[in-house]
Coordinates of C-alpha atoms in Angstrom, one line a residue:
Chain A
X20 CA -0.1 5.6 -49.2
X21 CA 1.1 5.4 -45.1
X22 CA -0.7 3.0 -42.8
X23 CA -1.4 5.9 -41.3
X24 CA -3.2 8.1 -44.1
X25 CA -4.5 4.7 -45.2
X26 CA -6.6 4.0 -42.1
X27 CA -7.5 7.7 -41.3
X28 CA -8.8 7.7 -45.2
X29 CA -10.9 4.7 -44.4
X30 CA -12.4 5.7 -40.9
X31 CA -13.2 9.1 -42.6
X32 CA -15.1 7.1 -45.8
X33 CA -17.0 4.9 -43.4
X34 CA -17.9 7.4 -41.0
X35 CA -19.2 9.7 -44.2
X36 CA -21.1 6.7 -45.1
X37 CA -22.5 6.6 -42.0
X38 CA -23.3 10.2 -41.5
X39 CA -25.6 10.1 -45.1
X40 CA -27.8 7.3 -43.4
X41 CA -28.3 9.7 -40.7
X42 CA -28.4 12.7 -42.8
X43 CA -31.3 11.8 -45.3
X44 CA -34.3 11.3 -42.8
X45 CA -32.3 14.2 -40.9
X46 CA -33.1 16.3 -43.9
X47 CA -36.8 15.5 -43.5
X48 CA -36.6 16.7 -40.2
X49 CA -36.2 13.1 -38.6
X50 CA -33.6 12.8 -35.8
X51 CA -32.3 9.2 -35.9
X52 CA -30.3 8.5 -32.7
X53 CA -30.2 4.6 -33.3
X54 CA -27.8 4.2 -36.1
X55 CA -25.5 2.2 -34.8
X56 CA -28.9 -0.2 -34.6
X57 CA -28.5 -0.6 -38.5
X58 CA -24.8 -0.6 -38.8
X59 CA -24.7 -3.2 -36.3
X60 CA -27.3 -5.5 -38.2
X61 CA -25.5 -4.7 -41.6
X62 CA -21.9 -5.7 -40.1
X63 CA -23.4 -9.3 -38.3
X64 CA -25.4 -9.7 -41.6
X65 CA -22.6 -9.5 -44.0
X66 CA -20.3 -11.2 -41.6
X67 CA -22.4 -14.3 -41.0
X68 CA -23.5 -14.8 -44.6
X69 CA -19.6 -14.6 -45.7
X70 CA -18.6 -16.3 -42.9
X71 CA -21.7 -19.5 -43.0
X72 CA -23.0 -19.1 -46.3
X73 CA -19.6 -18.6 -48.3
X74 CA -21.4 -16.4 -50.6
X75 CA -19.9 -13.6 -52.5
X76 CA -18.6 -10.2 -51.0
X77 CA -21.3 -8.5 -53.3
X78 CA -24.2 -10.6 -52.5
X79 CA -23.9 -10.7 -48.7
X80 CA -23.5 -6.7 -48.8
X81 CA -26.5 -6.1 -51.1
X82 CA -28.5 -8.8 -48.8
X83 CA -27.3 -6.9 -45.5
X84 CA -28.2 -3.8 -47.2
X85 CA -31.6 -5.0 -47.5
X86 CA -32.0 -6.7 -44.1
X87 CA -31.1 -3.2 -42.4
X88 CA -33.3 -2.3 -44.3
X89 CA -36.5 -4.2 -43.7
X90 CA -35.6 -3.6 -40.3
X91 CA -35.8 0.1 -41.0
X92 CA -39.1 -0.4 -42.7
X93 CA -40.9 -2.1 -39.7
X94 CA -39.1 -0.1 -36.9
X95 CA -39.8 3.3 -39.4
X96 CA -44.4 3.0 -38.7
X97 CA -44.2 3.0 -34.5
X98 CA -41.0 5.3 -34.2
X99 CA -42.4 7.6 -36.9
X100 CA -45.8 8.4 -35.1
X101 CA -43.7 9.9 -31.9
X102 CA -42.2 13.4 -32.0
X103 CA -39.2 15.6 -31.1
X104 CA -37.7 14.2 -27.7
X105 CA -39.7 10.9 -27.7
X106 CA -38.6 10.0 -31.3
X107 CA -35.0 10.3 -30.1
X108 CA -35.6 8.4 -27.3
X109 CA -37.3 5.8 -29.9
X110 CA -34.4 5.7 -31.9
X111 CA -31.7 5.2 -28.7
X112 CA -33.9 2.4 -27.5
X113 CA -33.9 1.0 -31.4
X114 CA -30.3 0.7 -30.9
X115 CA -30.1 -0.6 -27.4
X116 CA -32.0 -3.2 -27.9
X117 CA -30.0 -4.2 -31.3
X118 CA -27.0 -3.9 -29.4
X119 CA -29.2 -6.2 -26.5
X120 CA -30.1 -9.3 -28.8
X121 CA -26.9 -9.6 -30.8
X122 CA -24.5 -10.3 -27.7
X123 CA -27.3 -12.8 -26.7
X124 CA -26.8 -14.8 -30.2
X125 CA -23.9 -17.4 -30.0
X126 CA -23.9 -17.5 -33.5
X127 CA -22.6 -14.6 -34.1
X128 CA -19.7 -14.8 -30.9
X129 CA -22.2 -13.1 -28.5
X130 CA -20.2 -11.0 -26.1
X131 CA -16.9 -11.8 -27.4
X132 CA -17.2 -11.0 -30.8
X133 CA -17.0 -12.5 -34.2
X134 CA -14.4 -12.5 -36.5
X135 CA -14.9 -12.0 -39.9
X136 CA -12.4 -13.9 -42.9
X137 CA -13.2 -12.0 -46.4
X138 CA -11.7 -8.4 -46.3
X139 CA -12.4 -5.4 -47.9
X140 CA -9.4 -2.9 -48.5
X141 CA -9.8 1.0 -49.0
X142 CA -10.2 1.3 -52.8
X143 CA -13.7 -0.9 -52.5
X144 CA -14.9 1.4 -49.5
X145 CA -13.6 4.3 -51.7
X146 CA -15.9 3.6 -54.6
X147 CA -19.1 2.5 -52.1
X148 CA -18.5 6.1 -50.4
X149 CA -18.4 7.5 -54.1
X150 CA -21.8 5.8 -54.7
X151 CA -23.6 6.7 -51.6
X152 CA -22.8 10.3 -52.3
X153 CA -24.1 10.4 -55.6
X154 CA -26.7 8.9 -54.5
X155 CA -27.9 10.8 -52.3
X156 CA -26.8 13.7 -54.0
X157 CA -29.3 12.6 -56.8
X158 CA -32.0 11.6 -54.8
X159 CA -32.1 15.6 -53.0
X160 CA -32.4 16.7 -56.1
X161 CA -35.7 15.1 -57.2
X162 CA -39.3 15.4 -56.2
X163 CA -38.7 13.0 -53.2
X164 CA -35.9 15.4 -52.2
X165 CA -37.8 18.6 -52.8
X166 CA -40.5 16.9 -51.0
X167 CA -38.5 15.9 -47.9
X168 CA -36.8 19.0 -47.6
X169 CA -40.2 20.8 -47.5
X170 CA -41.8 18.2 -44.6
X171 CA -38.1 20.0 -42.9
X172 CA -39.7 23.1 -43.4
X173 CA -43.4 22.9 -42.5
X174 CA -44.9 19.3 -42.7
X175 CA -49.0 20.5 -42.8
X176 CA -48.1 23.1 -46.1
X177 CA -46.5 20.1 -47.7
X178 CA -49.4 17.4 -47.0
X179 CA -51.5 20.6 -48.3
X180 CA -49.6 20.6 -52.0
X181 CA -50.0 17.0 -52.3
X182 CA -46.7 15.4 -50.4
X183 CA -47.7 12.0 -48.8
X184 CA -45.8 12.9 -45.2
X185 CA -46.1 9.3 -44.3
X186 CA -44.8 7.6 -47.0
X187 CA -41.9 9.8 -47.7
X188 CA -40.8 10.1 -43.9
X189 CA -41.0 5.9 -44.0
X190 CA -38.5 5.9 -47.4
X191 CA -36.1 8.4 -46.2
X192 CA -36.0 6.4 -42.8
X193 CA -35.5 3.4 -44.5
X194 CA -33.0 3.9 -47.6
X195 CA -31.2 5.4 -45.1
X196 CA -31.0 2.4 -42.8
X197 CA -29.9 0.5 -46.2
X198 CA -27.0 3.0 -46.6
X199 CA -26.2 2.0 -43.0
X200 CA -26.2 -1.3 -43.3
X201 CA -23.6 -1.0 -46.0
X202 CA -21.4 1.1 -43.8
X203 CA -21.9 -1.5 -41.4
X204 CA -21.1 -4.5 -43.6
X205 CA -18.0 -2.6 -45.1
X206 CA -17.2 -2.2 -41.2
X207 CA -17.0 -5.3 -40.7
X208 CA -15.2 -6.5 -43.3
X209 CA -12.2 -3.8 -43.3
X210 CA -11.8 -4.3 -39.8
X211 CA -12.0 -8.6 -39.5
X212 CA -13.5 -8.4 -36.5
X213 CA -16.8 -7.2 -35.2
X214 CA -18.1 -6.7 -31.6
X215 CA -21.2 -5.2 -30.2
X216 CA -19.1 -2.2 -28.3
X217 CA -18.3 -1.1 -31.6
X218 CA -22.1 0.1 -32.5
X219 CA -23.0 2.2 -29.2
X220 CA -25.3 4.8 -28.2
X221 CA -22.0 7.1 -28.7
X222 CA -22.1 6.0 -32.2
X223 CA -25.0 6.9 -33.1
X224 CA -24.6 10.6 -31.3
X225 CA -20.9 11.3 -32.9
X226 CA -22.7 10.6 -36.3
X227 CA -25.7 12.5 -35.6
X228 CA -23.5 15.5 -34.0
X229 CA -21.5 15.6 -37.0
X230 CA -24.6 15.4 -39.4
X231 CA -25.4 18.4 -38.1
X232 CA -22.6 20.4 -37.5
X233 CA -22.0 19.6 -41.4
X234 CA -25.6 21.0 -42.0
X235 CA -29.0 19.0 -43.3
X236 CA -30.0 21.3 -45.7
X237 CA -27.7 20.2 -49.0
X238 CA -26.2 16.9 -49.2
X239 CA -22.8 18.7 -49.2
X240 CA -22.8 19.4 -45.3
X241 CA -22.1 15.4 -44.3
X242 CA -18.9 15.8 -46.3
X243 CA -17.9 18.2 -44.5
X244 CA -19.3 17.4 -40.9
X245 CA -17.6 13.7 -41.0
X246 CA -14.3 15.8 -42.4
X247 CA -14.7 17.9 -39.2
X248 CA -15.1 14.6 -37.1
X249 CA -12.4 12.8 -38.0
X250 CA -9.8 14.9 -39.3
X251 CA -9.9 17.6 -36.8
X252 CA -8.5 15.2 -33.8
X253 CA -5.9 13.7 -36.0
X254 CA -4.8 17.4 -36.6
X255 CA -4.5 17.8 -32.8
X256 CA -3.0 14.7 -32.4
X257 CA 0.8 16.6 -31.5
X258 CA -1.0 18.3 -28.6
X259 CA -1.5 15.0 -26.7
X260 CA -3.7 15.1 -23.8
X261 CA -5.2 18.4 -24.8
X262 CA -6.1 16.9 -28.1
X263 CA -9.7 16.5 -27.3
X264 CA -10.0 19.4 -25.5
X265 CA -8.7 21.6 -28.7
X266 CA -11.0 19.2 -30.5
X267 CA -14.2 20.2 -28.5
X268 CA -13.7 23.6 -28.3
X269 CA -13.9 23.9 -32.7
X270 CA -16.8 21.8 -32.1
X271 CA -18.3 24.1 -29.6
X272 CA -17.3 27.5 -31.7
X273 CA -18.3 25.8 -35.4
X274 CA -21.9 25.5 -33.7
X275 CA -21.8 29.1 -32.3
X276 CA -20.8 30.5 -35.3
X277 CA -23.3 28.0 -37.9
X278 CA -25.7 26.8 -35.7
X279 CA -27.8 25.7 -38.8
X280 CA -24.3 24.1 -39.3
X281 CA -21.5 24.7 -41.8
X282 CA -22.8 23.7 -45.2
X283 CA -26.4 25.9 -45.7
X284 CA -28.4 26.3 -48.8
X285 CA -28.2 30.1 -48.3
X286 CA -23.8 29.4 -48.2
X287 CA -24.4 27.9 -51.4
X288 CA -26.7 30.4 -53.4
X289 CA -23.8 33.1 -52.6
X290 CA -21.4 31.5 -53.5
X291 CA -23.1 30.6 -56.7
X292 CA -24.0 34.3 -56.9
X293 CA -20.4 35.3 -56.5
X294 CA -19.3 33.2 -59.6
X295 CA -21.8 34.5 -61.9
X296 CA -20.7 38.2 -60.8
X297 CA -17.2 36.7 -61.9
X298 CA -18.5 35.2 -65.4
X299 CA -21.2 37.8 -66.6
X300 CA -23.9 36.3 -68.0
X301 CA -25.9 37.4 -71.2
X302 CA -28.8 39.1 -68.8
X303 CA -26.3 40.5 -66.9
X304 CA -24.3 42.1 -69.5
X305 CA -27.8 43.5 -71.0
Chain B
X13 CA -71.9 28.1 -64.6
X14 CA -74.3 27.6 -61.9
X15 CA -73.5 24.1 -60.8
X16 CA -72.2 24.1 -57.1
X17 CA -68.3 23.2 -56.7
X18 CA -68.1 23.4 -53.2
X19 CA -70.9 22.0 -50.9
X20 CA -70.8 22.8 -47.1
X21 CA -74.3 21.2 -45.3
X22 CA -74.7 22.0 -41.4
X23 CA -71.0 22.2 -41.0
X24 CA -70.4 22.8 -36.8
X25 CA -66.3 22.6 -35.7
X26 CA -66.0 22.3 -32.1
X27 CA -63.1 22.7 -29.9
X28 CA -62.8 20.7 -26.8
X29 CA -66.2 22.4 -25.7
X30 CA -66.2 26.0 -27.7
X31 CA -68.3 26.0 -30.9
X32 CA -66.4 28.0 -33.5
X33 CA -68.5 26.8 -36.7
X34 CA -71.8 26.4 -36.0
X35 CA -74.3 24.6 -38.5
X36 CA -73.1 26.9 -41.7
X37 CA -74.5 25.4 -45.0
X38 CA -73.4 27.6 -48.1
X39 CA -72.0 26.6 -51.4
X40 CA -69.3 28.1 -54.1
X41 CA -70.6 27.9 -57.8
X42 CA -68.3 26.6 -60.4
X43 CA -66.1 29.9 -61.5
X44 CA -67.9 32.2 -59.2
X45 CA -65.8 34.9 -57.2
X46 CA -67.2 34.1 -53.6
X47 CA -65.9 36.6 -50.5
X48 CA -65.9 35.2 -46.8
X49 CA -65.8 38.2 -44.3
X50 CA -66.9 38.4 -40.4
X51 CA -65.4 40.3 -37.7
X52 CA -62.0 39.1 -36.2
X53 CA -62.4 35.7 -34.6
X54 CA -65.7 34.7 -37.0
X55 CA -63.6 31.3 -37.8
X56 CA -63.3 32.2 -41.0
X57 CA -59.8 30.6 -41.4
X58 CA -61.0 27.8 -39.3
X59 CA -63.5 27.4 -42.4
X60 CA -60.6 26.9 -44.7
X61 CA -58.7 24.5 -42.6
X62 CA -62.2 22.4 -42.2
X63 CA -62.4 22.8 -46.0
X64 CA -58.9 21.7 -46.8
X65 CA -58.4 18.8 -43.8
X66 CA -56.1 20.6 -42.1
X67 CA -58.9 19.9 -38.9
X68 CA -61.9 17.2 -38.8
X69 CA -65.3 18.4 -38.6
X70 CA -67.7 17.9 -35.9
X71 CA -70.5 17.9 -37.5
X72 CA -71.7 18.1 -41.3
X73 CA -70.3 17.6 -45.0
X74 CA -68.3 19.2 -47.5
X75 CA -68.7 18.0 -50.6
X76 CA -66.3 18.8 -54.0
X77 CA -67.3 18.8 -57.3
X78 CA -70.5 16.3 -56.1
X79 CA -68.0 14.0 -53.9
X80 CA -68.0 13.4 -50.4
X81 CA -64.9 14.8 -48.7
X82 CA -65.7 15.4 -45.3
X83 CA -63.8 12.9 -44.1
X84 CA -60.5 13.2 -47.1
X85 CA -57.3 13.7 -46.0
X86 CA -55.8 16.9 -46.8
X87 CA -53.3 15.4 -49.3
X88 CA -55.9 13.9 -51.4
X89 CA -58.3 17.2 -51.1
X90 CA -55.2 18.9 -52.5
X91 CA -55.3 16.4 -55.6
X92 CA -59.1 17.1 -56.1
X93 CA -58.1 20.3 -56.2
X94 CA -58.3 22.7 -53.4
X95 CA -55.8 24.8 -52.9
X96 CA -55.3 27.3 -50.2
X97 CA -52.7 30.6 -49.1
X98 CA -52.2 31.7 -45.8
X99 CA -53.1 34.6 -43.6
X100 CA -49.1 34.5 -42.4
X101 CA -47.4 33.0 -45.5
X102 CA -45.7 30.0 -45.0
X103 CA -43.6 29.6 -47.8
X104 CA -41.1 26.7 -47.0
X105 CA -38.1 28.9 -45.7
X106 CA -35.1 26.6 -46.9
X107 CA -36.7 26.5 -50.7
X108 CA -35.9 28.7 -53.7
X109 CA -39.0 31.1 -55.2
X110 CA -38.8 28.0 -57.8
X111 CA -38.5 25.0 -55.4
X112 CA -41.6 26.8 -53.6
X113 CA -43.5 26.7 -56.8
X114 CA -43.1 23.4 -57.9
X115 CA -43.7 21.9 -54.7
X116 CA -47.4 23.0 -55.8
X117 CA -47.1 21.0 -58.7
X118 CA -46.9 17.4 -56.4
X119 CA -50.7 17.2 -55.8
X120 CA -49.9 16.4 -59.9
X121 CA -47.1 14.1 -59.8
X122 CA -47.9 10.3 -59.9
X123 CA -45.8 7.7 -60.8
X124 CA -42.5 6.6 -59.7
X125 CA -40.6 8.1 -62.4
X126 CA -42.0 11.6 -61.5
X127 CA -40.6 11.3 -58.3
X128 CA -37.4 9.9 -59.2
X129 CA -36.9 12.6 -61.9
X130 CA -34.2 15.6 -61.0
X131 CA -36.5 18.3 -60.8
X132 CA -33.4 20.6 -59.5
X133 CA -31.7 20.6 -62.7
X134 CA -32.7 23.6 -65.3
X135 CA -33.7 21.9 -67.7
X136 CA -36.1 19.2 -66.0
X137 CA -39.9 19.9 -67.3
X138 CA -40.7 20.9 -63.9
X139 CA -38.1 23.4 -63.6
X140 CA -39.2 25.1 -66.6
X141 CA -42.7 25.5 -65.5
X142 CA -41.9 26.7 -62.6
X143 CA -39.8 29.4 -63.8
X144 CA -42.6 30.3 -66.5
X145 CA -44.9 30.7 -63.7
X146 CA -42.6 32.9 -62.1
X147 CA -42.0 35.1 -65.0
X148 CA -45.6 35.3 -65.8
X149 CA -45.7 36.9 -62.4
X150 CA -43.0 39.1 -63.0
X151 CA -41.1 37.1 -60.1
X152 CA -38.4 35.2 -62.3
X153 CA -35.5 37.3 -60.8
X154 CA -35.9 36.1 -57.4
X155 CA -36.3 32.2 -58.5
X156 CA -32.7 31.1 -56.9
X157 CA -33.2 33.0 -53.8
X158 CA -34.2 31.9 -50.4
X159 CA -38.0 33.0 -49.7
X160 CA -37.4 33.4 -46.3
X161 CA -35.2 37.0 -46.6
X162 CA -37.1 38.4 -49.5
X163 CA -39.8 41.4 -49.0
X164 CA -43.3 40.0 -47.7
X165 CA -45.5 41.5 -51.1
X166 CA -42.8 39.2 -53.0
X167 CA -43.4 36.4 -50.7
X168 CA -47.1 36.8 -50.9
X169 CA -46.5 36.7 -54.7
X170 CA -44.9 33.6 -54.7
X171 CA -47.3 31.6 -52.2
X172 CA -50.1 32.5 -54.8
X173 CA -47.8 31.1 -58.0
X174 CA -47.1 28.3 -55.9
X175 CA -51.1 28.1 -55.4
X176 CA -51.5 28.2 -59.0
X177 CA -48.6 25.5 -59.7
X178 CA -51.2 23.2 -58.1
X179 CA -53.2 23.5 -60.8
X180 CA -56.5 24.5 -58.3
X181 CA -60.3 24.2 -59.4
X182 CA -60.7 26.2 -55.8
X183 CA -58.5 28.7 -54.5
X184 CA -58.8 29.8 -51.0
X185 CA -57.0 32.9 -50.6
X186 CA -56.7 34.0 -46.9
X187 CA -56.6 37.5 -46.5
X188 CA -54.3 38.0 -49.8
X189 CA -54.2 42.2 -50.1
X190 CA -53.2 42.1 -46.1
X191 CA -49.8 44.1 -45.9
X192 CA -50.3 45.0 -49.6
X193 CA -49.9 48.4 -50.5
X194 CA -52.3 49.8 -52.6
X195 CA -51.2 50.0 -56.1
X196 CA -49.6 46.4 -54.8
X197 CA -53.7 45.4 -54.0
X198 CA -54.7 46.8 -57.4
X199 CA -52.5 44.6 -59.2
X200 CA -53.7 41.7 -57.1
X201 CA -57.1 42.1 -58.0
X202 CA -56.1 42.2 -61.5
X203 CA -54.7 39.3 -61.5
X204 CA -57.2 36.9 -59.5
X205 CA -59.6 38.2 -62.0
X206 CA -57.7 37.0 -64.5
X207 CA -57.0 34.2 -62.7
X208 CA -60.8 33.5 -62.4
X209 CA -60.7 34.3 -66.3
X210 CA -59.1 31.4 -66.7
X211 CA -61.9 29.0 -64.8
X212 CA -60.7 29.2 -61.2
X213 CA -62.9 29.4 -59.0
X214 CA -62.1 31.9 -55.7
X215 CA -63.0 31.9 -52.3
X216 CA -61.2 34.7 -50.6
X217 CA -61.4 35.7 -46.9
X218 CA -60.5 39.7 -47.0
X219 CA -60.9 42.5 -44.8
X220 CA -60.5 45.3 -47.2
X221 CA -64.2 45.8 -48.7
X222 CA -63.4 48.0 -51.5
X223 CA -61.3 45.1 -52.1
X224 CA -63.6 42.4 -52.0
X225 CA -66.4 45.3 -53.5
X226 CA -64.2 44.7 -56.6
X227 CA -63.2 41.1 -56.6
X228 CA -66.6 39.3 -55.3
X229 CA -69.9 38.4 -57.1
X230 CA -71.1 37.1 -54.1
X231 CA -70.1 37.5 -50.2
X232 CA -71.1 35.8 -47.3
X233 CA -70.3 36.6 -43.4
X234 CA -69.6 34.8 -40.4
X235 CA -70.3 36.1 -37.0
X236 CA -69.2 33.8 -33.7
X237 CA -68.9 30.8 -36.3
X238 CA -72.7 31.4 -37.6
X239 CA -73.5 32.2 -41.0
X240 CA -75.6 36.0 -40.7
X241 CA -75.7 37.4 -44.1
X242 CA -75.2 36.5 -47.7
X243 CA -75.5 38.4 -51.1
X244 CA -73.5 40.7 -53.1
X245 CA -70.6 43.3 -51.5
X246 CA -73.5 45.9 -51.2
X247 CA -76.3 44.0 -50.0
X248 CA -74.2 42.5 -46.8
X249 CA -73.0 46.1 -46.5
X250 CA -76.6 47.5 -45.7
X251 CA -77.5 44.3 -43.7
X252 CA -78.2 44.9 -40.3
X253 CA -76.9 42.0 -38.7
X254 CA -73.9 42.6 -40.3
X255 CA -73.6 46.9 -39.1
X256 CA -74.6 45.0 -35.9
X257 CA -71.8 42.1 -36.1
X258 CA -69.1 44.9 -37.3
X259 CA -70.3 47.8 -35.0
X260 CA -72.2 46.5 -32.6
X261 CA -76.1 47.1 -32.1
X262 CA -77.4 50.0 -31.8
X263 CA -79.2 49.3 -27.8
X264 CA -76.0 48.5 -26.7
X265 CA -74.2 51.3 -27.9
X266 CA -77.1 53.4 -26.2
X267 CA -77.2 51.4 -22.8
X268 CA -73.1 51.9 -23.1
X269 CA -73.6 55.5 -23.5
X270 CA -76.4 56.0 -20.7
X271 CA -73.9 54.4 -17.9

C-alpha cells in the first residue's frame, strides 16, 4: 500500500473512531461538542505512561481508555442536567479547558508538545476500528440501545416504560469518552508527536458534523459520515484551491437532501424490504 | 375483588397559582373497570400524569397496591405497575411496531445481563414476545415498520400492546376509542374486556359514553379539577351536577336567553 493510501486509510480509521464516541450519546439525543476534551486526555495518557512508565502499548491504552473515561463519568452528572444550547456550550467549555490545563503541564511538553517513542502502524488501528464498530454495533442492538434510542425519541415515554434516563444518558456519555480516549491514544502513538492544537474546538465540530451528516439513528451512519469527511476532500484534491469549496458545497447539499443525515433507520427497512421482494419468502409465496 | 389498588386522598395539583385538581379522593378496586370523564379542561389527563409522576403533587397521596407513591419517580411507578397511553400517541417515531413493544417490557428487565442481551436479533426471548404480542393483536405485519408513517387506529393499537408488554396491574388508557371508527371502537372494547378478563385493572378517560356505558362498572367525573359525581355510566348520566357540568345550568341558560 502507497504512503499515500496508507495515511488517508489511517486518518479515515481514527476519525471513524472518533465519530462513534460522538455518535453513541448522539444517539441518545446528547450533543457532545467536547470531544477533542477526551481524545486529548486519552493521547497525553497513553503517551506519558509509555513514555515515563515504560509500560506496555496495551496496558497504557486500556488505562487511557479508562482515565477518559472517569473523566467522562464525573464531567457526564453537571453537563447532563443542562439542555439543548447550554449542553453544547457545556461540552465546548469541557474541551477548552482540557485543552487549558494540558499546555500548562511541563510534564507533558506544555505548549510545545510531547513526543511520543512507541508507535503504532495501521494494521493495529485497523483491528481497534474493527472493534469499536462491533461494539457499538452490538451494544445498539441490546436493551441499552433500544433504550437510548427511545430517550432520542421522547425521553418522559421512556422513563414511563421503566428506562432509567439518568443512568443510561451517564453510560452512553461515558463509554463513549472511553472510545475516545482510545482514538486519542492511537493518535498519539501513529503520529509520535502530540500537541494541544491538534484537539481543538474544530475537532470536536468536524466530528460532530460528520456524526450527523452520517445519521444517529443506526450505527451504520458514522461509517459513512467519517467516509464523507475525509475522503471527499482527497477526491477534490486535483481541483486545488477550490478543493474545499467543492468539498462544502456536497456537505451543504448531503444535508439538504438527508437532513436526518445519510444513513436512517427508515433507508434501511427499504432496503431490507427490497431484498425480501428479491428472495420470496414462505409467507410471501403463500 | 373489592380491595382498593389505587388510593388518591385529598389530591390538589396547582400550577404556578391555578388549581387544576382540587382535593379529589377516589380509589380503583382491584380488577374493576373504572371511567374518568368531565368536560374538556376537567384535568383529567393531569390526573394521570399526577398518577404516573410525570408531575409532583401539591397536595395529597396516591397510594398503589397499599404503598405510598406520592412522592415515586415515574420510572419506578412504572415497575409497580402503572402503565399509561396517551390522548396523542406517542409512540417512539424512530422504533419498529416491535422495538415499540418491547420497550414496554424494560419496567421488567433487571440485571445486567438483560440489558446487555441483543434484543434486535429474532430470535432473542424478547423479540419473540414482542412479536407474539403483536400477532395476538393482529398487528404482526407491521412489526419491521416505522410507527411514525403507519395509519393512527394502527398506531393506537400498538401504544396499547406496548402498554400490555409492561406487564400493567393499572392501565390508564387516555381517550383510547378517540379517532376510532366504530367497528374500530367495538373491537377495542372487546378487547380491554378481555384484557380486564385477564386481571387488569382499567382506568380509562373517554368521551364517547356509549363507549364507556359498555366498558365501565363504575365512572367518576371531574369538573374544574373537582370530583362532582360518582357511580355507574347511568347514574352520573342523570346526575345533575353532571347535565349542569356538560350543559350548563339551567338559570344560566334562562338569564342567557332573557338578554
Amino acid at each position: 500500500m502507497s504512503g499515500y493510501l496508507s495515511g488517508v486509510l489511517v486518518a479515515y480509521l481514527l476519525n471513524l473512531i472518533i465519530a462513534y464516541a460522538v455518535f453513541l450519546p448522539g444517539a441518545g439525543g446528547i450533543l457532545n461538542l467536547g470531544v477533542a476534551g477526551f481524545v486529548a486526555i486519552g493521547a497525553y495518557a497513553s503517551a506519558w505512561l509509555s513514555n515515563e512508565m515504560e509500560w506496555p502499548l496495551a496496558v497504557t491504552i486500556l488505562l487511557s481508555m479508562g482515565v477518559s473515561a472517569l473523566i467522562g463519568l464525573a464531567i457526564s452528572f453537571p453537563i447532563l442536567r443542562t439542555r439543548g444550547v447550554y449542553m453544547v456550550l457545556a461540552t465546548i467549555a469541557f474541551g477548552e479547558v482540557v485543552v487549558g490545563l494540558l499546555i500548562n503541564v511541563e510534564a507533558i511538553g506544555g505548549a510545545a508538545g510531547y513526543p511520543v517513542f512507541e508507535f503504532i502502524d495501521l494494521p493495529v488501528i485497523a483491528l481497534c476500528t474493527l472493534a469499536v464498530v462491533l461494539f457499538v454495533v452490538w451494544l445498539m442492538s441490546t436493551r441499552f440501545g433500544l433504550a437510548l434510542r427511545a430517550i432520542h425519541d421522547d425521553e418522559p415515554v421512556a422513563a414511563l416504560f421503566g428506562v432509567s434516563v439518568r443512568g443510561v444518558r451517564v453510560a452512553a456519555f461515558t463509554i463513549g469518552a472511553a472510545i475516545a480516549g482510545l482514538g486519542g491514544a492511537l493518535y498519539g502513538h501513529h503520529y509520535a508527536y502530540v500537541d494541544v492544537i491538534y484537539f481543538t474546538t474544530l475537532v470536536s465540530i468536524y466530528t460532530l458534523l460528520y456524526v450527523l451528516i452520517g445519521g444517529v439513528q443506526t450505527p451504520w451512519g458514522p461509517i459513512v459520515g467519517a467516509a464523507v469527511f475525509s475522503l471527499l476532500p482527497e477526491l477534490f484534491r486535483g481541483a486545488t484551491e477550490w478543493r474545499y469549496v467543492f468539498f462544502a458545497a456536497v456537505i451543504i447539499l448531503i444535508m439538504a437532501v438527508r437532513p436526518e443525515g445519510i444513513i436512517t433507520r427508515a433507508l434501511l427497512l427499504r432496503l431490507k424490504r427490497r431484498g425480501t421482494i428479491a428472495a420470496p419468502t414462505k409467507e410471501a409465496a403463500q | 375483588m373489592t380491595k382498593p389498588l389505587l388510593e388518591i386522598q385529598n389530591l390538589s395539583k396547582n400550577f404556578s397559582g391555578l388549581d387544576v385538581i382540587r382535593d379529589v379522593t377516589f380509589h380503583v378496586n382491584e380488577g374493576e373497570r373504572m371511567a374518568l370523564i368531565g368536560p374538556n379542561g376537567a384535568g383529567k389527563t393531569t390526573m394521570f400524569n399526577l398518577i404516573t409522576g410525570v408531575y409532583p403533587v401539591s397536595q395529597g397521596s396516591i397510594r398503589m397496591a397499599g404503598e405510598d407513591i406520592t412522592t415515586a419517580s415515574d420510572r419506578s411507578r412504572a415497575q409497580r405497575g402503572i402503565i399509561r397511553t396517551f390522548q396523542n400517541i406517542r409512540l417512539m417515531p424512530h422504533l419498529t411496531a416491535a422495538e415499540n413493544v418491547m420497550l414496554g417490557q424494560t419496567c421488567h428487565s433487571h440485571g445486567i445481563w438483560s440489558w446487555l442481551a441483543p434484543v434486535g436479533l429474532q430470535s432473542s426471548r424478547s423479540r419473540k414476545e414482542a412479536d407474539h404480542a403483536l400477532e395476538v393483536s393482529g398487528l404482526l405485519e407491521y412489526r419491521d415498520m416505522l410507527t411514525y408513517d403507519l395509519p393512527y387506529g394502527v398506531q393506537k393499537r400498538i401504544e396499547l400492546a406496548r402498554a400490555l408488554s409492561a406487564k400493567p396491574k393499572l392501565i390508564l388508557l387516555d381517550e383510547p376509542a378517540a379517532g376510532l371508527n366504530p367497528s374500530e371502537t367495538d373491537d377495542l372494547a372487546q378487547q380491554l374486556l378481555d384484557i380486564s378478563a385477564s386481571g387488569v385493572t382499567l382506568l380509562t378517560v373517554e368521551h364517547d359514553m356509549h363507549f364507556v356505558r359498555r366498558l365501565s362498572q363504575r365512572v367518576i367525573v371531574l369538573n374544574f379539577g373537582s370530583l362532582i359525581a360518582e357511580g355507574t355510566a347511568a347514574e352520573v348520566q342523570n346526575d345533575q351536577h353532571v347535565l349542569e357540568a356538560y350543559l350548563g345550568s339551567d338559570r344560566k341558560l334562562e338569564e342567557e336567553v332573557a338578554t
